[in-house]
């Protein structure tokens, strides 16, 4: 956790986190991210005009989810294979939590299934706004991953009615 007093310090913290993020080479991606990344900004705003000293607290999560990987297709072995399994499992748990949150018949939402859903529990459902950006590959040999990503985005959009922006990856 780092206290930032201005935009420049916050951007430096974001870039430092990106530099420290683990990546690995696989048959589909030279710099495959090996984990999800969450950058949380806690904002405190005060009116400079009103003397009531009303303070508004906000929290903004910038979340970069590692992509779902087909181990057979990436040729992952050892630690990379284990990481891919954790990534895939946490994405599955995230979807389960989002679906559970939006189901009025459910009494329990399984936030504690993984660290990702537990960290984001205040941002899933409730009084929050969510935007999902689904990055896809335009090349034909990535069609399975593209379809999988678009299906995930569609399921999330249909469940919670969030806007999606589809954009090709570099």
XYZ file of N, CA and C in Angstrom:
510
model
N 0.849 -1.168 0.000
C 0.000 0.000 0.000
C 0.893 1.228 0.000
N 0.541 2.180 -0.852
C 1.350 3.364 -0.999
C 0.451 4.599 -0.992
N 0.798 5.588 -0.204
C 0.023 6.824 -0.135
C 0.555 7.779 -1.204
N -0.316 8.228 -2.100
C 0.068 9.146 -3.167
C -0.661 10.463 -2.969
N 0.062 11.543 -3.119
C -0.536 12.857 -2.896
C -1.005 13.527 -4.189
N -0.599 12.980 -5.329
C -1.007 13.608 -6.581
C -1.034 12.566 -7.703
N -1.473 12.996 -8.866
C -1.616 12.102 -10.019
C -0.279 11.500 -10.441
N 0.779 12.281 -10.413
C 2.095 11.789 -10.824
C 2.566 10.636 -9.936
N 2.395 10.765 -8.623
C 2.793 9.696 -7.708
C 1.952 8.441 -7.929
N 0.663 8.620 -8.201
C -0.213 7.474 -8.462
C 0.195 6.769 -9.753
N 0.500 7.526 -10.793
C 0.942 6.919 -12.057
C 2.271 6.190 -11.876
N 3.175 6.756 -11.105
C 4.446 6.075 -10.833
C 4.221 4.752 -10.120
N 3.284 4.725 -9.165
C 2.956 3.475 -8.465
C 2.358 2.456 -9.427
N 1.501 2.914 -10.322
C 0.899 2.024 -11.331
C 1.973 1.436 -12.237
N 2.878 2.270 -12.725
C 3.938 1.793 -13.615
C 4.911 0.861 -12.889
N 5.184 1.137 -11.619
C 6.046 0.256 -10.828
C 5.407 -1.128 -10.682
N 4.102 -1.138 -10.420
C 3.388 -2.413 -10.323
C 3.429 -3.183 -11.633
N 3.264 -2.483 -12.734
C 3.317 -3.138 -14.054
C 4.702 -3.720 -14.323
N 5.754 -2.997 -13.919
C 7.120 -3.486 -14.105
C 7.406 -4.732 -13.269
N 6.767 -4.839 -12.109
C 6.993 -5.969 -11.210
C 6.091 -7.159 -11.511
N 5.201 -7.017 -12.468
C 4.271 -8.097 -12.795
C 5.018 -9.231 -13.499
N 4.722 -10.449 -13.077
C 5.378 -11.621 -13.659
C 4.800 -11.932 -15.031
N 5.681 -12.159 -15.991
C 5.279 -12.594 -17.333
C 6.116 -13.804 -17.707
N 5.625 -14.536 -18.693
C 6.349 -15.718 -19.128
C 6.069 -15.966 -20.604
N 6.979 -16.580 -21.253
C 6.872 -16.914 -22.664
C 6.115 -18.228 -22.814
N 5.149 -18.259 -23.729
C 4.530 -19.535 -24.101
C 4.318 -19.539 -25.609
N 3.805 -20.618 -26.143
C 3.710 -20.764 -27.597
C 2.738 -19.780 -28.237
N 1.885 -19.130 -27.442
C 0.918 -18.192 -28.001
C 1.232 -16.737 -27.715
N 2.043 -16.487 -26.693
C 2.250 -15.120 -26.262
C 3.635 -14.988 -25.630
N 4.449 -14.093 -26.158
C 5.821 -13.918 -25.663
C 5.866 -13.298 -24.268
N 4.848 -12.519 -23.909
C 4.824 -11.868 -22.592
C 3.489 -12.133 -21.899
N 3.172 -13.394 -21.742
C 1.918 -13.785 -21.104
C 1.949 -13.415 -19.625
N 0.928 -12.671 -19.180
C 0.873 -12.325 -17.762
C 0.542 -13.582 -16.969
N 1.220 -13.761 -15.859
C 1.085 -14.976 -15.057
C 0.227 -14.754 -13.824
N -0.454 -13.619 -13.776
C -1.315 -13.333 -12.631
C -2.276 -12.215 -13.000
N -3.294 -12.065 -12.179
C -4.183 -10.922 -12.312
C -3.496 -9.743 -11.626
N -3.856 -8.532 -12.045
C -3.313 -7.338 -11.399
C -4.475 -6.448 -10.973
N -4.411 -5.964 -9.737
C -5.439 -5.065 -9.217
C -4.740 -3.818 -8.684
N -5.102 -2.677 -9.235
C -4.595 -1.388 -8.770
C -5.785 -0.661 -8.164
N -5.752 -0.452 -6.867
C -6.879 0.160 -6.165
C -6.528 1.583 -5.771
N -7.421 2.490 -6.116
C -7.248 3.900 -5.786
C -8.346 4.285 -4.795
N -7.954 4.777 -3.645
C -8.894 5.316 -2.662
C -8.851 6.829 -2.810
N -9.981 7.425 -3.121
C -10.050 8.870 -3.321
C -10.812 9.526 -2.181
N -10.327 10.662 -1.788
C -10.982 11.483 -0.788
C -11.161 12.854 -1.415
N -12.398 13.316 -1.511
C -12.605 14.644 -2.104
C -13.368 15.526 -1.136
N -12.942 16.771 -1.085
C -13.551 17.769 -0.216
C -13.890 18.983 -1.058
N -14.965 19.616 -0.730
C -15.377 20.818 -1.427
C -14.484 21.981 -1.001
N -13.979 22.723 -1.973
C -13.186 23.907 -1.655
C -14.075 25.132 -1.510
N -15.340 25.002 -1.913
C -16.277 26.115 -1.862
C -17.105 26.085 -0.584
N -17.673 24.919 -0.279
C -18.550 24.792 0.880
C -17.731 24.651 2.161
N -18.223 25.236 3.191
C -17.519 25.160 4.467
C -18.006 23.995 5.321
N -18.887 23.169 4.780
C -19.441 22.060 5.556
C -18.441 20.936 5.786
N -17.313 20.999 5.106
C -16.269 19.991 5.245
C -16.758 18.580 4.923
N -17.716 18.477 4.024
C -18.206 17.164 3.615
C -17.109 16.456 2.813
N -16.815 15.238 3.214
C -15.776 14.452 2.550
C -16.440 13.273 1.854
N -16.100 13.084 0.596
C -16.623 11.949 -0.167
C -15.484 10.954 -0.362
N -15.733 9.702 0.044
C -14.741 8.640 -0.113
C -15.173 7.744 -1.274
N -14.240 7.461 -2.158
C -14.515 6.586 -3.304
C -13.373 5.591 -3.446
N -13.691 4.458 -4.040
C -12.682 3.440 -4.314
C -12.797 3.051 -5.785
N -11.668 3.016 -6.455
C -11.626 2.653 -7.861
C -10.658 1.489 -8.029
N -11.170 0.371 -8.557
C -10.309 -0.774 -8.846
C -10.042 -0.797 -10.347
N -8.784 -0.828 -10.728
C -8.393 -1.093 -12.103
C -7.884 -2.530 -12.096
N -8.584 -3.405 -12.793
C -8.282 -4.833 -12.734
C -7.892 -5.325 -14.118
N -6.736 -5.955 -14.201
C -6.301 -6.598 -15.435
C -6.281 -8.093 -15.158
N -7.252 -8.783 -15.735
C -7.332 -10.227 -15.526
C -6.408 -10.938 -16.505
N -5.646 -11.879 -16.012
C -4.834 -12.717 -16.889
C -5.800 -13.549 -17.727
N -5.432 -13.810 -18.951
C -6.326 -14.527 -19.855
C -6.467 -15.996 -19.529
N -7.633 -16.524 -19.864
C -7.910 -17.949 -19.734
C -7.005 -18.685 -20.716
N -6.306 -19.701 -20.274
C -5.358 -20.403 -21.143
C -5.706 -21.870 -21.290
N -5.662 -22.326 -22.508
C -5.794 -23.752 -22.774
C -4.384 -24.345 -22.692
N -4.150 -25.095 -21.646
C -2.816 -25.623 -21.378
C -2.314 -26.460 -22.549
N -3.213 -27.211 -23.156
C -2.847 -28.052 -24.294
C -2.313 -27.203 -25.458
N -2.922 -26.049 -25.660
C -2.553 -25.190 -26.785
C -1.283 -24.381 -26.515
N -1.077 -23.954 -25.257
C 0.099 -23.141 -24.933
C 1.337 -23.986 -24.684
N 1.139 -25.284 -24.441
C 2.276 -26.153 -24.159
C 2.874 -25.902 -22.783
N 2.096 -25.348 -21.877
C 2.587 -25.020 -20.537
C 2.948 -26.289 -19.776
N 4.060 -26.199 -19.039
C 4.512 -27.308 -18.208
C 5.018 -26.761 -16.887
N 5.039 -27.603 -15.883
C 5.609 -27.232 -14.583
C 4.893 -26.070 -13.941
N 5.681 -25.056 -13.515
C 5.139 -23.895 -12.807
C 4.159 -23.111 -13.682
N 4.469 -22.954 -14.955
C 3.583 -22.218 -15.864
C 2.243 -22.922 -15.998
N 2.252 -24.236 -16.020
C 1.011 -25.009 -16.083
C 0.196 -24.815 -14.799
N 0.888 -24.815 -13.664
C 0.218 -24.615 -12.383
C -0.391 -23.205 -12.318
N 0.358 -22.193 -12.777
C -0.157 -20.820 -12.816
C -1.393 -20.725 -13.698
N -1.349 -21.359 -14.855
C -2.489 -21.334 -15.775
C -3.726 -21.952 -15.129
N -3.537 -23.019 -14.384
C -4.667 -23.662 -13.704
C -5.269 -22.720 -12.660
N -4.412 -22.013 -11.897
C -4.905 -21.044 -10.909
C -5.642 -19.891 -11.586
N -5.099 -19.408 -12.695
C -5.732 -18.313 -13.445
C -7.113 -18.752 -13.917
N -7.186 -19.913 -14.542
C -8.461 -20.416 -15.056
C -9.476 -20.619 -13.931
N -9.024 -21.162 -12.805
C -9.914 -21.414 -11.678
C -10.453 -20.096 -11.107
N -9.593 -19.098 -10.960
C -10.043 -17.825 -10.393
C -11.023 -17.117 -11.328
N -10.851 -17.254 -12.635
C -11.810 -16.676 -13.586
C -13.160 -17.376 -13.470
N -13.130 -18.672 -13.271
C -14.364 -19.428 -13.073
C -15.061 -18.986 -11.790
N -14.290 -18.803 -10.705
C -14.859 -18.336 -9.443
C -15.443 -16.934 -9.587
N -14.750 -16.074 -10.324
C -15.253 -14.720 -10.544
C -16.616 -14.760 -11.227
N -16.734 -15.585 -12.235
C -18.018 -15.708 -12.935
C -19.099 -16.239 -11.984
N -18.768 -17.237 -11.171
C -19.735 -17.780 -10.208
C -20.212 -16.709 -9.227
N -19.291 -15.879 -8.763
C -19.654 -14.825 -7.809
C -20.550 -13.788 -8.464
N -20.226 -13.387 -9.675
C -21.049 -12.394 -10.378
C -22.455 -12.944 -10.606
N -22.551 -14.192 -11.037
C -23.859 -14.815 -11.257
C -24.620 -14.913 -9.938
N -23.948 -15.323 -8.866
C -24.587 -15.447 -7.549
C -25.086 -14.102 -7.040
N -24.301 -13.054 -7.256
C -24.676 -11.719 -6.800
C -25.963 -11.244 -7.457
N -26.129 -11.603 -8.698
C -27.277 -11.119 -9.463
C -28.501 -12.022 -9.358
N -28.370 -13.147 -8.671
C -29.490 -14.078 -8.513
C -30.201 -13.787 -7.199
N -31.402 -13.230 -7.293
C -32.167 -12.845 -6.105
C -32.524 -14.037 -5.221
N -32.536 -15.241 -5.777
C -32.896 -16.438 -5.018
C -31.741 -16.969 -4.163
N -30.513 -16.489 -4.433
C -29.340 -16.976 -3.702
C -29.176 -16.249 -2.384
N -28.971 -17.004 -1.317
C -28.725 -16.417 -0.001
C -27.237 -16.150 0.235
N -26.397 -16.945 -0.407
C -24.962 -16.880 -0.157
C -24.210 -16.572 -1.452
N -23.287 -15.630 -1.377
C -22.398 -15.331 -2.502
C -21.001 -15.794 -2.086
N -20.388 -16.705 -2.847
C -19.109 -17.315 -2.429
C -17.882 -16.436 -2.705
N -17.822 -15.261 -2.084
C -16.704 -14.339 -2.287
C -15.364 -14.927 -1.862
N -15.373 -15.788 -0.847
C -14.115 -16.266 -0.276
C -13.548 -17.482 -0.991
N -14.052 -17.798 -2.178
C -13.501 -18.929 -2.926
C -12.064 -18.675 -3.368
N -11.735 -17.414 -3.651
C -10.360 -17.092 -4.059
C -10.042 -15.650 -3.692
N -8.768 -15.297 -3.734
C -8.325 -13.954 -3.370
C -8.948 -12.896 -4.281
N -9.060 -13.194 -5.562
C -9.594 -12.231 -6.526
C -11.003 -11.804 -6.151
N -11.888 -12.752 -5.935
C -13.275 -12.414 -5.614
C -13.389 -11.786 -4.228
N -12.544 -12.204 -3.300
C -12.570 -11.616 -1.968
C -12.130 -10.148 -2.009
N -11.082 -9.846 -2.784
C -10.619 -8.461 -2.921
C -11.649 -7.569 -3.608
N -12.394 -8.137 -4.532
C -13.342 -7.344 -5.325
C -14.767 -7.401 -4.816
N -15.003 -7.994 -3.644
C -16.377 -8.197 -3.184
C -17.158 -6.897 -3.060
N -16.525 -5.798 -2.690
C -17.238 -4.523 -2.605
C -17.529 -3.919 -3.970
N -16.884 -4.431 -4.998
C -17.057 -3.875 -6.336
C -17.907 -4.744 -7.254
N -18.327 -5.887 -6.757
C -19.170 -6.776 -7.563
C -20.595 -6.614 -7.065
N -21.436 -6.085 -7.920
C -22.816 -5.837 -7.508
C -22.876 -4.647 -6.569
N -23.995 -4.456 -5.931
C -24.123 -3.372 -4.969
C -24.107 -2.004 -5.617
N -23.589 -1.044 -4.886
C -23.584 0.343 -5.329
C -22.264 0.654 -6.030
N -22.093 0.106 -7.212
C -20.859 0.334 -7.955
C -21.162 0.374 -9.447
N -20.226 0.923 -10.181
C -20.324 0.935 -11.633
C -19.159 0.122 -12.164
N -19.425 -0.698 -13.155
C -18.413 -1.602 -13.694
C -18.353 -1.464 -15.203
N -17.145 -1.432 -15.733
C -16.938 -1.462 -17.177
C -16.009 -2.634 -17.457
N -16.375 -3.461 -18.406
C -15.561 -4.604 -18.803
C -15.002 -4.337 -20.191
N -13.694 -4.411 -20.319
C -13.033 -4.278 -21.613
C -12.452 -5.643 -21.947
N -12.952 -6.253 -23.006
C -12.492 -7.584 -23.408
C -11.474 -7.435 -24.540
N -10.223 -7.778 -24.256
C -9.175 -7.715 -25.270
C -9.126 -9.036 -26.014
N -9.138 -8.956 -27.328
C -9.149 -10.160 -28.155
C -8.039 -10.087 -29.195
N -7.708 -11.252 -29.727
C -6.698 -11.361 -30.772
C -7.385 -11.408 -32.135
N -6.936 -10.619 -33.105
C -7.561 -10.645 -34.428
C -7.073 -11.789 -35.334
N -5.971 -12.436 -34.984
C -5.413 -13.489 -35.834
C -6.254 -14.761 -35.774
N -6.324 -15.454 -36.883
C -7.154 -16.661 -37.007
C -6.723 -17.761 -36.032
N -5.419 -17.909 -35.786
C -4.971 -18.996 -34.904
C -5.312 -18.737 -33.426
N -5.859 -17.564 -33.110
C -6.306 -17.260 -31.746
C -7.834 -17.271 -31.641
N -8.496 -17.856 -32.629
C -9.961 -17.797 -32.681
C -10.614 -18.431 -31.447
N -10.071 -19.537 -30.947
C -10.662 -20.186 -29.769
C -10.622 -19.271 -28.538
N -9.487 -18.595 -28.321
C -9.348 -17.690 -27.185
C -10.254 -16.469 -27.368
N -10.348 -15.971 -28.595
C -11.221 -14.828 -28.888
C -12.670 -15.169 -28.598
N -13.108 -16.316 -29.063
C -14.492 -16.743 -28.825
C -14.743 -16.935 -27.332
N -13.800 -17.560 -26.634
C -13.934 -17.771 -25.194
C -14.046 -16.435 -24.454
N -13.202 -15.469 -24.809
C -13.232 -14.151 -24.175
C -14.547 -13.441 -24.452
N -15.007 -13.495 -25.694
C -16.261 -12.825 -26.043
C -17.463 -13.491 -25.364
N -17.425 -14.798 -25.222
C -18.506 -15.488 -24.505
C -18.521 -15.092 -23.032
N -17.343 -15.023 -22.414
C -17.247 -14.588 -21.017
C -17.811 -13.175 -20.872
N -17.390 -12.269 -21.748
C -17.873 -10.879 -21.690
C -19.383 -10.815 -21.893
N -19.898 -11.639 -22.798
C -21.345 -11.662 -23.056
C -22.100 -12.176 -21.838
N -21.587 -13.243 -21.215
C -22.246 -13.775 -20.013
C -22.253 -12.727 -18.912
N -21.139 -12.045 -18.713
C -21.067 -11.017 -17.677
C -22.013 -9.864 -18.000
N -22.050 -9.479 -19.241
C -22.927 -8.376 -19.657
C -24.395 -8.745 -19.450
N -24.757 -9.964 -19.818
C -26.147 -10.396 -19.679
C -26.567 -10.527 -18.224
N -25.632 -10.923 -17.355
C -25.958 -11.120 -15.944
C -26.113 -9.779 -15.227
N -25.161 -8.875 -15.409
C -25.181 -7.626 -14.646
C -25.478 -6.397 -15.492
N -25.701 -6.593 -16.781
C -26.030 -5.494 -17.676
C -24.956 -4.409 -17.655
N -23.703 -4.822 -17.841
C -22.611 -3.857 -17.892
C -22.224 -3.614 -19.338
N -21.746 -2.414 -19.645
C -21.303 -2.150 -21.009
C -19.989 -2.864 -21.286
N -19.770 -3.285 -22.512
C -18.494 -3.885 -22.882
C -17.924 -3.132 -24.060
N -16.615 -3.068 -24.103
C -15.900 -2.473 -25.216
C -14.989 -3.567 -25.746
N -15.186 -4.005 -26.970
C -14.343 -5.045 -27.540
C -13.238 -4.378 -28.350
N -12.002 -4.825 -28.125
C -10.867 -4.178 -28.722
C -9.799 -5.247 -28.977
N -9.118 -5.154 -30.107
C -8.078 -6.123 -30.428
C -6.815 -5.830 -29.624
N -6.123 -6.890 -29.205
C -4.856 -6.753 -28.499
C -3.745 -6.463 -29.484
N -2.657 -5.919 -28.969
C -1.481 -5.696 -29.826
C -0.766 -6.983 -30.103
